Short mmCIF file of N, CA and C in Angstrom, two decimals:
data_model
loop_
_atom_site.label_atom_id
_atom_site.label_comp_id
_atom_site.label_asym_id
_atom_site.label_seq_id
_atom_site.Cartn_x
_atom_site.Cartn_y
_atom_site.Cartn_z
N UNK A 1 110.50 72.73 130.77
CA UNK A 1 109.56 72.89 129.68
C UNK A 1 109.92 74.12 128.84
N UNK A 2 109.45 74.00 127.79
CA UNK A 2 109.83 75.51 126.66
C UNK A 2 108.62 76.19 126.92
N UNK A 3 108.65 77.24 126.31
CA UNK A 3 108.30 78.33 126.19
C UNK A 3 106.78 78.17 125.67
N UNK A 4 106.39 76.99 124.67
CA UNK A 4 105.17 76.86 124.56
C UNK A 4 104.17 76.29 125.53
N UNK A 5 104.40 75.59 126.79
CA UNK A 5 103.88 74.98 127.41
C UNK A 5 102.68 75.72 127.81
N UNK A 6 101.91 74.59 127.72
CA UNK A 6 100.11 75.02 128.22
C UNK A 6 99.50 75.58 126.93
N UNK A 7 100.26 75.53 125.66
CA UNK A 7 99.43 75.87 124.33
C UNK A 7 97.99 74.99 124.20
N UNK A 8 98.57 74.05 124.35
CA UNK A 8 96.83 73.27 123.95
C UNK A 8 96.13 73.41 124.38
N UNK A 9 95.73 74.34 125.88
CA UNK A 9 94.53 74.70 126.75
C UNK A 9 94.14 75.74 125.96
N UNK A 10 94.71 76.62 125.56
CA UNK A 10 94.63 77.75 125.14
C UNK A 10 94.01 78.10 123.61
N UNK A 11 93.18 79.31 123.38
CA UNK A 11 92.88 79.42 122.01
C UNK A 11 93.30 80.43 121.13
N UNK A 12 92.48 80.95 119.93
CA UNK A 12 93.33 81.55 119.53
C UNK A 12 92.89 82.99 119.55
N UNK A 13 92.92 83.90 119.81
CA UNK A 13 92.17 85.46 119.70
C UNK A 13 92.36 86.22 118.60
N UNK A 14 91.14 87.01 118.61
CA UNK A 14 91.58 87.96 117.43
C UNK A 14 92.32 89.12 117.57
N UNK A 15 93.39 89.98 116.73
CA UNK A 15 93.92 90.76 116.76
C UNK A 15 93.51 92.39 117.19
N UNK A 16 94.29 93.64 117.25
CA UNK A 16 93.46 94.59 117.77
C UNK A 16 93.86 95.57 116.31
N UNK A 17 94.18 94.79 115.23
CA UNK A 17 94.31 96.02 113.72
C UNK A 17 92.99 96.35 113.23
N UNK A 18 92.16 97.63 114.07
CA UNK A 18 91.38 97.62 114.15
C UNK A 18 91.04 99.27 112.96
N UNK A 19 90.87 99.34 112.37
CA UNK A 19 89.90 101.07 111.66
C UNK A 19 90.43 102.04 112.35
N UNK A 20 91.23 102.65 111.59
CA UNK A 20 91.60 104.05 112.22
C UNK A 20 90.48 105.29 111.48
N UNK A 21 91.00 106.62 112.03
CA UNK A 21 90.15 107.15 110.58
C UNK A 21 90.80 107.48 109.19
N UNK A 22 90.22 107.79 108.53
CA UNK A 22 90.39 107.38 107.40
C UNK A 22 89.67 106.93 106.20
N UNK A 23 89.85 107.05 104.65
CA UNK A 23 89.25 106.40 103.70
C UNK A 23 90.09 105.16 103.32
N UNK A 24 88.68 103.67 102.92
CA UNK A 24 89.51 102.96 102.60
C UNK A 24 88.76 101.88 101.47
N UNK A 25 89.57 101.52 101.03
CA UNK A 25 88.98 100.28 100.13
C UNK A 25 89.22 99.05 100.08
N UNK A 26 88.34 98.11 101.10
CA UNK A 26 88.69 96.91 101.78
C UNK A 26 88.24 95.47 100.67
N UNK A 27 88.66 94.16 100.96
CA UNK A 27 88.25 93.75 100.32
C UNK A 27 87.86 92.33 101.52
N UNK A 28 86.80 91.84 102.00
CA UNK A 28 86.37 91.28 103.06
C UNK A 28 87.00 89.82 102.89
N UNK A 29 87.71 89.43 103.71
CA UNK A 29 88.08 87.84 104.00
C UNK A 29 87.30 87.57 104.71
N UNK A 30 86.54 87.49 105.92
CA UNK A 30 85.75 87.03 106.45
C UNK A 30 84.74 87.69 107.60
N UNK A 31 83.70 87.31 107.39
CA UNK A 31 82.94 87.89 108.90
C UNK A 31 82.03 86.92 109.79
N UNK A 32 82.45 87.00 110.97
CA UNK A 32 81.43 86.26 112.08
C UNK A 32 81.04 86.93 113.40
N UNK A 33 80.96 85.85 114.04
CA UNK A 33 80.60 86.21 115.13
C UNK A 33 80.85 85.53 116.62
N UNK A 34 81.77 86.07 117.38
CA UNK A 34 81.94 85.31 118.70
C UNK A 34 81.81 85.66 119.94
N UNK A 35 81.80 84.85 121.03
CA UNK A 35 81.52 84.92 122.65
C UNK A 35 83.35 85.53 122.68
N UNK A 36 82.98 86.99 123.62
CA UNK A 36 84.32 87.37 124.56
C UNK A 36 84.46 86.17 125.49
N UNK A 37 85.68 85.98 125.63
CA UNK A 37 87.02 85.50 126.15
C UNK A 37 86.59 86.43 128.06
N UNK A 38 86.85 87.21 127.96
CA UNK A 38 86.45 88.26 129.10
C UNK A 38 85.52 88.10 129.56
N UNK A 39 84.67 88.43 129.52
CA UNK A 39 83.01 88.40 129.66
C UNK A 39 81.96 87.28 128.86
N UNK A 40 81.88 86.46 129.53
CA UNK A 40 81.18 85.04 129.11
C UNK A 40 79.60 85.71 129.13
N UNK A 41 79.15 85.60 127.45
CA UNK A 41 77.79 85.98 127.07
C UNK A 41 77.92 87.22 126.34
N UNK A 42 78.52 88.27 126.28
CA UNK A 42 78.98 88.74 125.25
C UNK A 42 79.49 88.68 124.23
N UNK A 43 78.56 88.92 122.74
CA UNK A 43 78.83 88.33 121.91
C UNK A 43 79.26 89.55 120.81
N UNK A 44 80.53 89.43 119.81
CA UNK A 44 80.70 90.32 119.07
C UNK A 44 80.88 89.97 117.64
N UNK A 45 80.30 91.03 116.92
CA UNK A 45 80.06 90.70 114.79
C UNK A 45 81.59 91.25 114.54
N UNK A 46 82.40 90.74 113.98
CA UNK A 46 83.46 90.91 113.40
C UNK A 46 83.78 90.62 111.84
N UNK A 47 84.05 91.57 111.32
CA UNK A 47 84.51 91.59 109.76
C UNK A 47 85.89 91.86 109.65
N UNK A 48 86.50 90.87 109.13
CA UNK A 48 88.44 90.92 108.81
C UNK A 48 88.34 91.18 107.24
N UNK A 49 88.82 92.18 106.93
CA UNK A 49 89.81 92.91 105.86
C UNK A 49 90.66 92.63 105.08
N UNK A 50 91.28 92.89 103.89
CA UNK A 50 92.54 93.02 103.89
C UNK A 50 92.12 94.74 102.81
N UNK A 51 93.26 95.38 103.60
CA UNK A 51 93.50 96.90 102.84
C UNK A 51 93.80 96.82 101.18
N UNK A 52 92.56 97.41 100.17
CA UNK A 52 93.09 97.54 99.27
C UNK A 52 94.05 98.90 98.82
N UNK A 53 92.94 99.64 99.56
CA UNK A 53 94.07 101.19 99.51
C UNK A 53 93.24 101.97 100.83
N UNK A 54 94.01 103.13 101.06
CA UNK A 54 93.63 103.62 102.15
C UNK A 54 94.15 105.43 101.94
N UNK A 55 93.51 106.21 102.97
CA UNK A 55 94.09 107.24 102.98
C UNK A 55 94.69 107.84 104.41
N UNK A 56 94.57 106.32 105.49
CA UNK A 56 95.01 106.37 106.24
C UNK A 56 96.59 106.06 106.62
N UNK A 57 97.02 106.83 107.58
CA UNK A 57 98.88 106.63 107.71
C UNK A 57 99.35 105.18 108.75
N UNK A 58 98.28 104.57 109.07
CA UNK A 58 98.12 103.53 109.98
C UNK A 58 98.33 102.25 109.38
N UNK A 59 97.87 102.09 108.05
CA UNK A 59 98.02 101.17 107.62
C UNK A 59 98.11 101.31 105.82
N UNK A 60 98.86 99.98 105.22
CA UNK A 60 98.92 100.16 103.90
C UNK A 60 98.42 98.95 103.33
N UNK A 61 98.19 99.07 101.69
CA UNK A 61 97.71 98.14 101.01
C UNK A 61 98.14 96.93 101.23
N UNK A 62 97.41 95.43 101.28
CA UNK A 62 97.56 94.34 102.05
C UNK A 62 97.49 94.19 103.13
N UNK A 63 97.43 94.92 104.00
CA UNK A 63 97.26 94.73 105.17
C UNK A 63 95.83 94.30 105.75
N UNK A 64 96.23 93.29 106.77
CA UNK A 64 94.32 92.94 107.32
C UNK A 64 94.42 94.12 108.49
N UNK A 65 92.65 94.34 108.51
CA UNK A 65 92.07 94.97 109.55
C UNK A 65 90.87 94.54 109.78
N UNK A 66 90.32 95.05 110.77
CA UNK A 66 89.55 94.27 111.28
C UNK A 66 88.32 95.19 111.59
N UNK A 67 86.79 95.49 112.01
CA UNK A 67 86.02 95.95 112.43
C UNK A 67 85.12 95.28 113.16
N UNK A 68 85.04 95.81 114.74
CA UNK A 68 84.40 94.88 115.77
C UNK A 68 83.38 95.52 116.11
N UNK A 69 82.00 94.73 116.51
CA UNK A 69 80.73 95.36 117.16
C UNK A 69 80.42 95.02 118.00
N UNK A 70 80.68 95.53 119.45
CA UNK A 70 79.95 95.05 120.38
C UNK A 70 78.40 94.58 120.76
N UNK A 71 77.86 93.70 120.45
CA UNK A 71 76.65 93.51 119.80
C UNK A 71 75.40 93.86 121.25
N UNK A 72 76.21 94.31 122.23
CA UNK A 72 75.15 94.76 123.92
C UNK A 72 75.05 96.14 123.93
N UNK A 73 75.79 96.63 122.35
CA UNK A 73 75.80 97.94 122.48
C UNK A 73 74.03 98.30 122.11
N UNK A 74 73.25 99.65 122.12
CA UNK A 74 72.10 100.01 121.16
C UNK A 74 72.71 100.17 120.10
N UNK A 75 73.11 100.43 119.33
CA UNK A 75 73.50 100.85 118.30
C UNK A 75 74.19 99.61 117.42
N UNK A 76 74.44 98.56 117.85
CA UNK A 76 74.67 97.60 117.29
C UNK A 76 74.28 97.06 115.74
N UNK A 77 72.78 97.11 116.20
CA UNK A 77 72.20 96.23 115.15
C UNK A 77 71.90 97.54 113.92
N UNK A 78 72.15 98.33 114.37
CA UNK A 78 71.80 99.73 113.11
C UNK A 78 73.55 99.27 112.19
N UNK A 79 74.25 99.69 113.02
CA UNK A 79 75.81 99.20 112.61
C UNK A 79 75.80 98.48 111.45
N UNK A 80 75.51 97.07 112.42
CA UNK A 80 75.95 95.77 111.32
C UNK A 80 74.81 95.77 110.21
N UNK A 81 73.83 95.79 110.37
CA UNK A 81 72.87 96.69 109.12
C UNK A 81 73.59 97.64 108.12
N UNK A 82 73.63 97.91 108.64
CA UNK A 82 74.64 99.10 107.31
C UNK A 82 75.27 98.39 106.62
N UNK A 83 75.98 98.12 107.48
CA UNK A 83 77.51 97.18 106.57
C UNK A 83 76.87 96.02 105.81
N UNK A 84 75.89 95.37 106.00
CA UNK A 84 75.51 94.32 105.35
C UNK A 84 74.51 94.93 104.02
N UNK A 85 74.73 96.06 104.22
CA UNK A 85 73.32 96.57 102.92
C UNK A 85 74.76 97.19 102.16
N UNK A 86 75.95 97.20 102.53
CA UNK A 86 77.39 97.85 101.83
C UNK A 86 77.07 96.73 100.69
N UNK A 87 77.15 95.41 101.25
CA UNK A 87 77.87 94.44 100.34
C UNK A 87 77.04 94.30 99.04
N UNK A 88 75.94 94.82 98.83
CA UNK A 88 75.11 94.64 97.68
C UNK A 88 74.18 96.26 97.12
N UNK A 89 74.81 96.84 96.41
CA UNK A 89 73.99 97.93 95.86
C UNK A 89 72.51 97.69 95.62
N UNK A 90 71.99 96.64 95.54
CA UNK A 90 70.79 96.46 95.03
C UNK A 90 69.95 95.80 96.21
N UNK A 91 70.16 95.65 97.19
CA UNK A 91 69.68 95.30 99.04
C UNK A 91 68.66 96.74 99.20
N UNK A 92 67.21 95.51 99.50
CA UNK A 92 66.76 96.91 100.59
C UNK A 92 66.84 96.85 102.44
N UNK A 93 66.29 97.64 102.72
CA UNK A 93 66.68 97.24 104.42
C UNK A 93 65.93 96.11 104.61
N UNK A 94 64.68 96.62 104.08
CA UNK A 94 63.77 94.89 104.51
C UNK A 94 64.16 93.52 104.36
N UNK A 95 65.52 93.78 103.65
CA UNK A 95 65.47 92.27 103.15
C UNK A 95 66.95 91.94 104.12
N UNK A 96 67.86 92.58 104.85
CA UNK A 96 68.48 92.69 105.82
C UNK A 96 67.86 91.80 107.05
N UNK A 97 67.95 90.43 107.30
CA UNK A 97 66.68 90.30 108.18
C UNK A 97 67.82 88.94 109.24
N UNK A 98 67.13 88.83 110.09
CA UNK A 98 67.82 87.81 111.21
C UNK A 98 68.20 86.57 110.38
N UNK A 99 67.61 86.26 109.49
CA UNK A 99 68.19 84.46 108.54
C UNK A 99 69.29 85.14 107.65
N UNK A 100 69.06 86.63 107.20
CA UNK A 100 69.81 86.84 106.15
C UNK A 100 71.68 87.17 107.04
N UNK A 101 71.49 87.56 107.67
CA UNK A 101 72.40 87.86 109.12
C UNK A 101 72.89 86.73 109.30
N UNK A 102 72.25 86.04 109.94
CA UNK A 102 72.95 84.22 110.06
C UNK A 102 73.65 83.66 109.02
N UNK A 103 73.03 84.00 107.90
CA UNK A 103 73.73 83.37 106.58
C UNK A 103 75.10 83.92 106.26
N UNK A 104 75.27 85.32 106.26
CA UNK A 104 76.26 86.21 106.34
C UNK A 104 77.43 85.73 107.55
N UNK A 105 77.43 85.37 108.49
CA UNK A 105 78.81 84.80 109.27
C UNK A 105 78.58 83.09 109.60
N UNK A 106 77.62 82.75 108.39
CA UNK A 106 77.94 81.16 108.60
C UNK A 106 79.12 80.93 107.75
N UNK A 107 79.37 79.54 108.32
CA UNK A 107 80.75 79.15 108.22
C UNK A 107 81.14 79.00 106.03
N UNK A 108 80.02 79.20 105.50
CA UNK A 108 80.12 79.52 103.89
C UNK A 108 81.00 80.55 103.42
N UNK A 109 80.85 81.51 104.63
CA UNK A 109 81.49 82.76 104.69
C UNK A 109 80.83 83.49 103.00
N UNK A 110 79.56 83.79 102.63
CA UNK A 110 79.29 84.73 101.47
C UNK A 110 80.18 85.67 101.29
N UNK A 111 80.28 86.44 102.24
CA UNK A 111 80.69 87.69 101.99
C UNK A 111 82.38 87.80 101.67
N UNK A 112 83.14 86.56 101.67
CA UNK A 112 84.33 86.86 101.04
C UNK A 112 84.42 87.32 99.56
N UNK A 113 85.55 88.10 99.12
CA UNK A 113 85.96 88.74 98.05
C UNK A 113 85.23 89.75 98.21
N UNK A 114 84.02 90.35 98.92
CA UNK A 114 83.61 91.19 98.28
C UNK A 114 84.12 92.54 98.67
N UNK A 115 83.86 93.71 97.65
CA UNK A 115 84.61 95.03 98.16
C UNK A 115 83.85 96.06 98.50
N UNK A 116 84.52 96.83 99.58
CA UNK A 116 83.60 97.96 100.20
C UNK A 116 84.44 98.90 100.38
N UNK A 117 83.46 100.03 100.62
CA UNK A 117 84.47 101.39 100.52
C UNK A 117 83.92 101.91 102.12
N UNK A 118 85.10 102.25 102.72
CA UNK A 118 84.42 102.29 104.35
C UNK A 118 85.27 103.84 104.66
N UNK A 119 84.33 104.88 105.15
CA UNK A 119 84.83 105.83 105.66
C UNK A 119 84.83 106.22 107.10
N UNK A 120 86.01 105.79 107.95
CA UNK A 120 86.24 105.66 109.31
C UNK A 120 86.68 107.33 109.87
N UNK A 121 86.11 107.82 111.01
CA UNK A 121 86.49 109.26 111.54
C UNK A 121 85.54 108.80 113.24
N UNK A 122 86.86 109.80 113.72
CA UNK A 122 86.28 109.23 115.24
C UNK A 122 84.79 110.38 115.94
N UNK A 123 84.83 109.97 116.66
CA UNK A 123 83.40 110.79 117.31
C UNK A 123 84.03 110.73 118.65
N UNK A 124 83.41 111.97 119.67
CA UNK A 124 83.62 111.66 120.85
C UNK A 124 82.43 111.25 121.74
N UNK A 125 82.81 110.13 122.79
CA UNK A 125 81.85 109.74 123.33
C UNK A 125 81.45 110.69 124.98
N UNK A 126 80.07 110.01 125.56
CA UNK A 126 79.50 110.25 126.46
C UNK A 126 80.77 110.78 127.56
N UNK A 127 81.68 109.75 127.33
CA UNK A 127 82.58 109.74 128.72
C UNK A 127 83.68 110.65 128.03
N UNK A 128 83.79 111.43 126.82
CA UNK A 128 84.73 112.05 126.57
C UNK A 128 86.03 111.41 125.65
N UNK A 129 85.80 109.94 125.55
CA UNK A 129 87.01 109.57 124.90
C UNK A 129 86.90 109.20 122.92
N UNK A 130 87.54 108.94 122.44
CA UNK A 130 87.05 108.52 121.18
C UNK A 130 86.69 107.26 120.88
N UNK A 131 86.03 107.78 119.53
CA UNK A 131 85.07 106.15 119.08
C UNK A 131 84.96 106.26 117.72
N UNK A 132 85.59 105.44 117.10
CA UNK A 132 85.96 105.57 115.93
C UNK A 132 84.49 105.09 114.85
N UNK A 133 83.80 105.57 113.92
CA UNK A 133 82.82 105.27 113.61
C UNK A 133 83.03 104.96 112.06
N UNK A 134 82.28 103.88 111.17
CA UNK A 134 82.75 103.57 110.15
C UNK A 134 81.04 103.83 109.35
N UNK A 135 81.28 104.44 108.46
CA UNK A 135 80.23 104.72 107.16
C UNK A 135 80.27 103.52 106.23
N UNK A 136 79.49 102.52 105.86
CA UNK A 136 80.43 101.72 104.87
C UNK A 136 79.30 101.88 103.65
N UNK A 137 80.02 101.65 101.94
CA UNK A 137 79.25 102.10 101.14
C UNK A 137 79.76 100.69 100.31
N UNK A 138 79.30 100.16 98.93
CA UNK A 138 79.49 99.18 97.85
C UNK A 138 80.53 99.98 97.25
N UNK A 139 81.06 99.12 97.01
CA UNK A 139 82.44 99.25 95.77
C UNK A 139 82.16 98.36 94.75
N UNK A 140 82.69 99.30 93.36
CA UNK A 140 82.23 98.60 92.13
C UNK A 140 83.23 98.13 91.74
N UNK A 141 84.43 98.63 92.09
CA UNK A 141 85.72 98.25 91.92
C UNK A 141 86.02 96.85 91.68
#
């Protein structure tokens, strides 16, 4: 057998080109939401990228990246809140709401083309290691 064998059991995962720190100006291809591969019932909000510019040395213009939320985290739902009040200057929090969320990584995908300006810098955590944290703001660009 070659080298592909046992592909068709198999699926496809997402990548780890994940936010370094840094300033950047993304322009959103897509965001959802899926069950880990690892841990069955853990579920994570994911938004894929592509770099419009950056001031990071990690990555350059065109490039996809990616931003993942562990959604079992506390801090989760403050997170993906943010980022979803990025995509529209004129959003209040109230209107940020569980249907409006659903609508946002249904398969319509809204939130493509749109642009955001995301400022990534790490923090250190509880256990001492880093954790890269993302600010995200509207781009008029």
């Amino acid at each position: 057998m070659g080298i592909f064998k046992g592909i068709k059991e198999h699926s496809v995962t997402g990548g780890g080109r994940y936010l370094t720190p840094g300033n950047y100006t993304l322009e959103v291809e897509e965001v959802k939401t899926f069950e880990s591969q690892q841990k069955k019932g853990r579920m994570y909000f994911c938004a894929d990228f592509t770099v419009l510019s950056t001031t990071s040395s990690d990555y350059a213009p065109g490039e996809r990246v990616s931003w993942l939320v562990n959604m079992d985290q506390p801090s989760a739902l403050s997170n993906v809140k943010g980022f979803a009040m990025a995509l529209s200057p004129d959003i209040s929090e109230g209107e940020i709401t569980e249907e409006a969320m659903e609508e946002l990584v249904s398969s319509d995908n809204p939130a493509s083309g749109s642009r955001l300006k995301a400022n990534a810098y790490n923090v250190v955590t509880r256990s001492g290691g880093d954790f890269t944290k993302v600010a995200w703001s509207f781009s008029g660009e």
